[in-house]
Amino acid sequence: MGVLNIVPTGVLTGDNVRKLFDYAKDNKFAIPAINVTSSSTANAVLEAARDIKSPIIIQVSQGGSAYFAGKGLANDKQQASVTGAVAAALHIRTVSKSYGVPVVLHSDHCAHKLLPWFDGMLEADEKYYKEHREPLFSSHMLDLSEEPKDQNIATCVKYYKRMAAIGLWLEMEIGITGGEEDGVDNTGVDNANLYTQPEDVFDIYNALSKIGPNFSIAAGFGNVHGVYKPGNVRLRPDLLGKHQMYAREQLGGKPEKPLYLVFHGGSGSTKEEIKTAVVNGVVKMNVDTDTQYAYLTGIRDFVEKKKDYIQAQVGNPEGPDKPNKKYYDPRVWVREGEKTLVERVKEACTDLGNVNRL
Ligand SMILES: [Zn+2]
């Protein structure tokens, strides 16, 4: 029995998101969440999911959302990030049914200073809900990990009440993901802060489960955004098992893995580390750095190989009158980036066991 026996194709919302994550948890696989910045990258992610017959998570960051709307737009009040996130969501909603895969449509890290972006998306969700009885997105992430725990939890509770009312999933972060992403620089953070304690994770579970069951936790276990030289921080996915165990004990022995966990900053991690994380209840793993690079490689190789065919609109090594349209048409060279992105998304799915799951 596959995923399509449990959830429909297209963008999932409400309890369908939890049903998908439960299925992944029970069958010990996780779903990669790929950041997209354009219809081109979004389509490539959907193409990969279709080819390997599996569900997929597509997400937009605050910067990626602004890019989706266009870098030429002002974003001083997060207006371009809101517009771009809505545009991305509507695009993905429109085409995902044609690809025939279930999609979790998610927004990535939102720090305190970016809350106007979050508020704008939530308003769009509520508006969409009025018409369609479901939100525009499947889920959103709030990342208040830089704040004291109590403040972090209080803000998550406030937002989650509003989100749960319209069937939105909440992903929250406790503990800090090192490295730098989207303008938030955590490269100087003390190493001890990169590992979250089981008690802290359970406090979050306790507060949010009073409102609803549809939430996940990105707990720090030495994760770092981006790809750096190994050895600086040690990834400890085994700690996630301790979080599950502690939560289980507090809840009187079941369920076996009460927490939905999310793996951030996993670029460059070993297959073994990924496996340990998945066994310990990670249902979503973010992939951005590696797929960014993959999108470039196809275009880079094309430009290098066809260098002499793109110097002018007319004239190449085959003759001074030969037209070059079939080399400079963006459907040709951007497509090369899409192809290498498709392959990298398939690899991410394979690493997580997310293959032939429909
Ligand atoms: Zn992250």
CSV table of C-alpha atoms and ligand atoms in Angstrom, one decimal:
chain,number,residue,atom,x,y,z
A,1,MET,CA,0.0,0.0,0.0
A,2,GLY,CA,1.5,3.3,-1.1
A,3,VAL,CA,1.1,7.0,-0.2
A,4,LEU,CA,-1.7,7.5,-2.8
A,5,ASN,CA,-3.9,5.1,-0.8
A,6,ILE,CA,-3.7,7.6,2.0
A,7,VAL,CA,-3.5,11.1,0.5
A,8,PRO,CA,-4.4,12.6,-2.9
A,9,THR,CA,-2.0,14.1,-5.5
A,10,GLY,CA,-1.4,17.9,-5.5
A,11,VAL,CA,-0.8,20.2,-2.6
A,12,LEU,CA,-1.8,18.6,0.7
A,13,THR,CA,-3.2,20.4,3.7
A,14,GLY,CA,-4.7,19.7,7.1
A,15,ASP,CA,-4.6,16.1,8.4
A,16,ASN,CA,-3.3,14.9,5.0
A,17,VAL,CA,0.1,16.3,5.8
A,18,ARG,CA,0.2,14.4,9.1
A,19,LYS,CA,-1.0,11.2,7.4
A,20,LEU,CA,1.9,11.5,4.9
A,21,PHE,CA,4.4,12.1,7.7
A,22,ASP,CA,2.9,9.2,9.7
A,23,TYR,CA,3.3,7.0,6.7
A,24,ALA,CA,6.9,8.1,6.3
A,25,LYS,CA,7.7,7.6,10.0
A,26,ASP,CA,6.1,4.1,10.1
A,27,ASN,CA,7.9,3.0,6.9
A,28,LYS,CA,11.2,4.6,8.0
A,29,PHE,CA,11.8,7.1,5.2
A,30,ALA,CA,11.9,10.9,5.0
A,31,ILE,CA,10.9,13.3,2.4
A,32,PRO,CA,13.4,16.0,1.1
A,33,ALA,CA,12.3,19.6,1.2
A,34,ILE,CA,13.8,21.4,-1.7
A,35,ASN,CA,14.0,25.2,-1.8
A,36,VAL,CA,12.8,26.7,-5.1
A,37,THR,CA,13.2,30.2,-6.4
A,38,SER,CA,11.4,30.1,-9.7
A,39,SER,CA,8.8,28.2,-11.8
A,40,SER,CA,11.8,26.5,-13.5
A,41,THR,CA,13.3,25.1,-10.3
A,42,ALA,CA,9.8,24.2,-8.9
A,43,ASN,CA,8.9,22.3,-12.1
A,44,ALA,CA,12.2,20.4,-12.0
A,45,VAL,CA,11.5,19.3,-8.4
A,46,LEU,CA,8.1,18.1,-9.4
A,47,GLU,CA,9.6,16.3,-12.4
A,48,ALA,CA,12.0,14.4,-10.2
A,49,ALA,CA,9.3,13.4,-7.8
A,50,ARG,CA,7.1,12.2,-10.7
A,51,ASP,CA,10.0,10.2,-12.2
A,52,ILE,CA,10.7,8.3,-9.0
A,53,LYS,CA,7.1,8.0,-8.0
A,54,SER,CA,7.3,9.7,-4.6
A,55,PRO,CA,5.9,12.6,-2.6
A,56,ILE,CA,7.9,15.7,-2.3
A,57,ILE,CA,8.2,18.9,-0.1
A,58,ILE,CA,8.7,22.2,-2.0
A,59,GLN,CA,9.6,25.2,0.1
A,60,VAL,CA,10.4,28.9,-0.4
A,61,SER,CA,12.6,30.9,1.8
A,62,GLN,CA,12.0,34.6,2.5
A,63,GLY,CA,14.7,35.6,-0.1
A,64,GLY,CA,13.6,32.9,-2.5
A,65,SER,CA,10.0,34.2,-2.3
A,66,ALA,CA,11.2,37.7,-3.1
A,67,TYR,CA,13.2,36.3,-6.0
A,68,PHE,CA,10.1,34.5,-7.3
A,69,ALA,CA,8.3,37.9,-7.5
A,70,GLY,CA,11.3,39.5,-9.0
A,71,LYS,CA,14.5,41.1,-7.6
A,72,GLY,CA,13.4,44.4,-9.1
A,73,LEU,CA,10.6,44.8,-6.6
A,74,ALA,CA,11.1,46.7,-3.3
A,75,ASN,CA,11.1,44.5,-0.3
A,76,ASP,CA,11.5,46.9,2.6
A,77,LYS,CA,8.3,45.7,4.3
A,78,GLN,CA,8.6,42.1,3.0
A,79,GLN,CA,6.0,43.0,0.3
A,80,ALA,CA,7.9,41.2,-2.4
A,81,SER,CA,8.5,38.2,-0.2
A,82,VAL,CA,4.7,38.0,0.4
A,83,THR,CA,3.8,38.4,-3.2
A,84,GLY,CA,6.4,36.0,-4.4
A,85,ALA,CA,5.4,33.3,-1.8
A,86,VAL,CA,1.8,33.6,-3.0
A,87,ALA,CA,2.9,33.4,-6.6
A,88,ALA,CA,5.0,30.4,-6.0
A,89,ALA,CA,2.2,28.7,-4.1
A,90,LEU,CA,-0.4,29.4,-6.9
A,91,HIS,CA,2.1,28.1,-9.5
A,92,ILE,CA,2.8,24.9,-7.6
A,93,ARG,CA,-0.8,24.4,-6.9
A,94,THR,CA,-1.7,24.8,-10.5
A,95,VAL,CA,0.9,22.4,-12.0
A,96,SER,CA,1.4,19.8,-9.3
A,97,LYS,CA,-1.8,17.9,-10.1
A,98,SER,CA,-0.4,17.4,-13.6
A,99,TYR,CA,2.7,15.8,-12.2
A,100,GLY,CA,0.5,13.4,-10.2
A,101,VAL,CA,2.4,13.5,-6.9
A,102,PRO,CA,1.5,14.6,-3.4
A,103,VAL,CA,3.2,17.9,-2.5
A,104,VAL,CA,3.8,19.5,0.9
A,105,LEU,CA,4.0,23.3,0.1
A,106,HIS,CA,6.1,24.9,2.8
A,107,SER,CA,7.8,28.2,3.7
A,108,ASP,CA,11.3,28.0,5.2
A,109,HIS,CA,12.9,29.9,8.2
A,110,CYS,CA,11.1,33.0,9.5
A,111,ALA,CA,13.1,34.8,12.1
A,112,HIS,CA,11.5,37.5,14.3
A,113,LYS,CA,12.5,40.4,12.1
A,114,LEU,CA,10.8,38.7,9.1
A,115,LEU,CA,7.4,38.2,10.8
A,116,PRO,CA,5.7,40.7,8.4
A,117,TRP,CA,6.5,38.1,5.7
A,118,PHE,CA,4.8,35.4,7.8
A,119,ASP,CA,1.8,37.6,8.6
A,120,GLY,CA,1.3,38.3,4.9
A,121,MET,CA,1.4,34.6,4.0
A,122,LEU,CA,-1.0,33.8,6.8
A,123,GLU,CA,-3.4,36.4,5.6
A,124,ALA,CA,-3.2,34.8,2.1
A,125,ASP,CA,-3.9,31.4,3.7
A,126,GLU,CA,-6.9,32.7,5.5
A,127,LYS,CA,-8.3,34.3,2.4
A,128,TYR,CA,-7.8,31.2,0.4
A,129,TYR,CA,-9.4,29.2,3.2
A,130,LYS,CA,-12.6,31.3,2.9
A,131,GLU,CA,-13.0,30.3,-0.7
A,132,HIS,CA,-11.6,26.7,-0.7
A,133,ARG,CA,-11.9,25.4,2.9
A,134,GLU,CA,-8.2,24.8,3.0
A,135,PRO,CA,-5.1,27.1,3.3
A,136,LEU,CA,-3.0,28.2,0.3
A,137,PHE,CA,0.2,26.6,1.8
A,138,SER,CA,0.5,23.2,3.6
A,139,SER,CA,2.8,24.5,6.3
A,140,HIS,CA,5.1,27.3,7.5
A,141,MET,CA,8.2,27.5,9.6
A,142,LEU,CA,8.7,29.9,12.5
A,143,ASP,CA,12.3,30.1,13.5
A,144,LEU,CA,12.6,32.0,16.8
A,145,SER,CA,15.5,29.9,17.9
A,146,GLU,CA,17.6,33.0,18.6
A,147,GLU,CA,15.1,34.0,21.4
A,148,PRO,CA,14.8,32.6,24.9
A,149,LYS,CA,12.9,29.3,24.9
A,150,ASP,CA,9.8,30.7,26.7
A,151,GLN,CA,9.5,33.5,24.3
A,152,ASN,CA,10.0,31.2,21.3
A,153,ILE,CA,7.3,28.9,22.6
A,154,ALA,CA,4.8,31.7,23.4
A,155,THR,CA,5.1,33.2,19.9
A,156,CYS,CA,4.7,29.7,18.3
A,157,VAL,CA,1.6,29.1,20.4
A,158,LYS,CA,0.1,32.4,19.4
A,159,TYR,CA,0.6,31.7,15.7
A,160,TYR,CA,-0.2,28.0,15.8
A,161,LYS,CA,-3.7,28.7,17.2
A,162,ARG,CA,-4.4,30.8,14.1
A,163,MET,CA,-2.8,28.2,11.8
A,164,ALA,CA,-4.5,25.1,13.3
A,165,ALA,CA,-7.9,26.8,12.8
A,166,ILE,CA,-7.4,26.6,9.0
A,167,GLY,CA,-5.5,23.3,8.8
A,168,LEU,CA,-1.9,24.6,8.5
A,169,TRP,CA,1.1,22.7,9.8
A,170,LEU,CA,3.7,24.5,11.9
A,171,GLU,CA,7.4,23.7,11.9
A,172,MET,CA,9.4,25.4,14.6
A,173,GLU,CA,13.1,25.5,15.6
A,174,ILE,CA,14.7,25.2,18.9
A,175,GLY,CA,18.5,25.3,19.2
A,176,ILE,CA,20.5,27.0,16.6
A,177,THR,CA,21.5,25.8,13.1
A,178,GLY,CA,25.0,27.0,12.5
A,179,GLY,CA,26.4,28.5,9.4
A,180,GLU,CA,24.8,31.1,7.2
A,181,GLU,CA,21.6,31.1,5.3
A,182,ASP,CA,19.5,33.8,3.7
A,183,GLY,CA,21.3,36.6,5.5
A,184,VAL,CA,21.1,35.1,9.0
A,185,ASP,CA,24.7,34.4,10.1
A,186,ASN,CA,25.2,31.9,12.8
A,187,THR,CA,28.8,31.0,12.0
A,188,GLY,CA,30.0,32.4,15.4
A,189,VAL,CA,27.6,30.5,17.6
A,190,ASP,CA,29.0,28.6,20.6
A,191,ASN,CA,29.0,24.8,19.8
A,192,ALA,CA,27.1,23.8,22.9
A,193,ASN,CA,24.0,25.8,21.6
A,194,LEU,CA,23.9,23.7,18.5
A,195,TYR,CA,22.6,20.7,20.5
A,196,THR,CA,19.1,20.8,21.9
A,197,GLN,CA,18.1,19.1,25.2
A,198,PRO,CA,15.3,16.5,25.4
A,199,GLU,CA,13.5,18.5,28.1
A,200,ASP,CA,13.4,21.6,25.9
A,201,VAL,CA,11.9,19.6,23.0
A,202,PHE,CA,9.3,18.1,25.3
A,203,ASP,CA,8.3,21.6,26.6
A,204,ILE,CA,7.5,22.5,23.0
A,205,TYR,CA,5.6,19.3,22.4
A,206,ASN,CA,3.6,20.0,25.5
A,207,ALA,CA,2.7,23.5,24.6
A,208,LEU,CA,1.8,22.9,20.9
A,209,SER,CA,0.0,19.5,21.3
A,210,LYS,CA,-2.6,21.3,23.5
A,211,ILE,CA,-3.7,23.1,20.3
A,212,GLY,CA,-3.3,20.4,17.7
A,213,PRO,CA,-1.2,17.5,16.4
A,214,ASN,CA,0.1,19.1,13.2
A,215,PHE,CA,3.5,20.4,14.0
A,216,SER,CA,7.1,19.4,13.7
A,217,ILE,CA,10.3,20.4,15.5
A,218,ALA,CA,13.7,21.3,14.0
A,219,ALA,CA,15.9,20.5,17.0
A,220,GLY,CA,19.6,21.3,16.8
A,221,PHE,CA,21.9,18.3,16.7
A,222,GLY,CA,25.1,20.0,15.4
A,223,ASN,CA,23.5,21.1,12.1
A,224,VAL,CA,25.2,23.7,10.0
A,225,HIS,CA,23.7,25.4,6.9
A,226,GLY,CA,25.9,25.3,3.8
A,227,VAL,CA,28.8,23.1,3.0
A,228,TYR,CA,32.0,23.7,4.9
A,229,LYS,CA,35.1,21.7,5.7
A,230,PRO,CA,34.1,18.8,7.9
A,231,GLY,CA,35.3,18.4,11.5
A,232,ASN,CA,34.2,21.7,12.9
A,233,VAL,CA,31.0,20.6,14.5
A,234,ARG,CA,29.9,17.0,15.0
A,235,LEU,CA,26.5,15.9,13.7
A,236,ARG,CA,24.7,13.9,16.4
A,237,PRO,CA,21.5,12.4,14.9
A,238,ASP,CA,21.6,9.8,17.7
A,239,LEU,CA,20.5,12.7,20.0
A,240,LEU,CA,17.1,12.7,18.2
A,241,GLY,CA,16.5,9.2,19.5
A,242,LYS,CA,16.9,10.6,23.0
A,243,HIS,CA,14.3,13.3,22.3
A,244,GLN,CA,11.8,10.6,21.2
A,245,MET,CA,12.6,8.4,24.2
A,246,TYR,CA,12.2,11.3,26.7
A,247,ALA,CA,8.9,12.4,25.1
A,248,ARG,CA,7.6,8.8,25.1
A,249,GLU,CA,8.5,8.3,28.8
A,250,GLN,CA,6.7,11.6,29.7
A,251,LEU,CA,3.6,10.5,27.7
A,252,GLY,CA,3.4,7.1,29.5
A,253,GLY,CA,5.2,4.8,27.0
A,254,LYS,CA,3.5,5.5,23.7
A,255,PRO,CA,3.5,6.3,20.9
A,256,GLU,CA,6.9,5.0,20.1
A,257,LYS,CA,8.1,8.2,18.4
A,258,PRO,CA,5.8,11.0,19.4
A,259,LEU,CA,7.8,13.7,17.6
A,260,TYR,CA,7.9,14.8,14.0
A,261,LEU,CA,11.5,15.9,13.5
A,262,VAL,CA,13.0,18.0,10.8
A,263,PHE,CA,16.7,17.9,9.6
A,264,HIS,CA,18.2,21.3,8.8
A,265,GLY,CA,21.7,21.9,7.6
A,266,GLY,CA,22.2,18.4,6.3
A,267,SER,CA,24.2,19.3,3.2
A,268,GLY,CA,27.4,17.2,3.1
A,269,SER,CA,26.2,14.7,5.8
A,270,THR,CA,27.1,11.0,5.4
A,271,LYS,CA,24.6,8.4,4.3
A,272,GLU,CA,24.9,6.9,7.8
A,273,GLU,CA,24.1,10.1,9.6
A,274,ILE,CA,21.0,10.5,7.4
A,275,LYS,CA,19.9,7.0,8.1
A,276,THR,CA,20.2,7.5,11.9
A,277,ALA,CA,18.2,10.7,11.7
A,278,VAL,CA,15.4,8.9,9.7
A,279,VAL,CA,15.3,6.0,12.1
A,280,ASN,CA,14.9,8.5,14.9
A,281,GLY,CA,11.8,10.1,13.4
A,282,VAL,CA,13.0,12.7,11.0
A,283,VAL,CA,10.3,13.0,8.4
A,284,LYS,CA,11.6,16.0,6.5
A,285,MET,CA,15.1,16.9,5.5
A,286,ASN,CA,15.9,20.3,4.0
A,287,VAL,CA,18.1,20.4,0.9
A,288,ASP,CA,19.1,23.7,-0.6
A,289,THR,CA,22.9,24.1,-1.0
A,290,ASP,CA,23.4,20.9,-2.9
A,291,THR,CA,20.5,21.5,-5.3
A,292,GLN,CA,21.6,25.1,-5.9
A,293,TYR,CA,24.9,23.8,-7.0
A,294,ALA,CA,23.2,21.1,-9.2
A,295,TYR,CA,21.1,23.7,-11.0
A,296,LEU,CA,24.3,25.6,-11.9
A,297,THR,CA,26.3,22.6,-13.2
A,298,GLY,CA,24.1,21.8,-16.1
A,299,ILE,CA,24.1,25.4,-17.3
A,300,ARG,CA,27.8,25.8,-16.6
A,301,ASP,CA,28.6,22.7,-18.7
A,302,PHE,CA,26.4,23.8,-21.5
A,303,VAL,CA,27.9,27.3,-21.7
A,304,GLU,CA,31.4,25.8,-21.6
A,305,LYS,CA,30.6,23.2,-24.3
A,306,LYS,CA,28.8,25.6,-26.6
A,307,LYS,CA,31.0,28.6,-25.9
A,308,ASP,CA,31.6,29.3,-29.6
A,309,TYR,CA,27.9,29.1,-30.4
A,310,ILE,CA,26.8,31.8,-28.1
A,311,GLN,CA,29.2,34.7,-28.9
A,312,ALA,CA,26.8,36.2,-31.4
A,313,GLN,CA,23.2,35.6,-32.6
A,314,VAL,CA,24.6,34.6,-36.0
A,315,GLY,CA,27.9,32.8,-36.8
A,316,ASN,CA,29.6,29.8,-35.2
A,317,PRO,CA,32.3,27.3,-36.0
A,318,GLU,CA,30.0,25.7,-38.6
A,319,GLY,CA,29.9,29.0,-40.6
A,320,PRO,CA,29.6,32.7,-40.4
A,321,ASP,CA,25.9,32.6,-41.5
A,322,LYS,CA,24.8,29.9,-39.1
A,323,PRO,CA,22.1,31.1,-36.7
A,324,ASN,CA,22.6,30.4,-32.9
A,325,LYS,CA,19.0,30.6,-31.8
A,326,LYS,CA,18.8,27.0,-30.7
A,327,TYR,CA,21.7,27.6,-28.3
A,328,TYR,CA,20.7,30.9,-26.7
A,329,ASP,CA,17.0,30.2,-26.3
A,330,PRO,CA,16.5,29.9,-22.5
A,331,ARG,CA,14.4,26.8,-23.0
A,332,VAL,CA,17.7,25.2,-24.1
A,333,TRP,CA,20.3,26.3,-21.6
A,334,VAL,CA,18.0,26.8,-18.6
A,335,ARG,CA,16.7,23.3,-19.3
A,336,GLU,CA,20.2,21.9,-18.9
A,337,GLY,CA,20.2,23.3,-15.3
A,338,GLU,CA,16.8,21.7,-14.7
A,339,LYS,CA,18.1,18.3,-15.9
A,340,THR,CA,21.0,18.3,-13.4
A,341,LEU,CA,18.6,19.6,-10.7
A,342,VAL,CA,16.2,16.8,-11.4
A,343,GLU,CA,19.0,14.3,-11.0
A,344,ARG,CA,20.2,15.8,-7.7
A,345,VAL,CA,16.6,15.8,-6.3
A,346,LYS,CA,16.4,12.1,-7.2
A,347,GLU,CA,19.6,11.5,-5.3
A,348,ALA,CA,18.2,13.3,-2.2
A,349,CYS,CA,15.1,11.2,-2.4
A,350,THR,CA,17.2,8.0,-2.7
A,351,ASP,CA,19.3,8.9,0.3
A,352,LEU,CA,16.1,9.3,2.4
A,353,GLY,CA,14.4,6.2,1.1
A,354,ASN,CA,11.8,8.3,-0.7
A,355,VAL,CA,11.6,6.2,-3.9
A,356,ASN,CA,8.6,4.3,-5.3
A,357,ARG,CA,6.4,5.4,-2.5
A,358,LEU,CA,3.2,6.2,-4.5
B,1,ZN,ZN,17.4,25.5,7.8
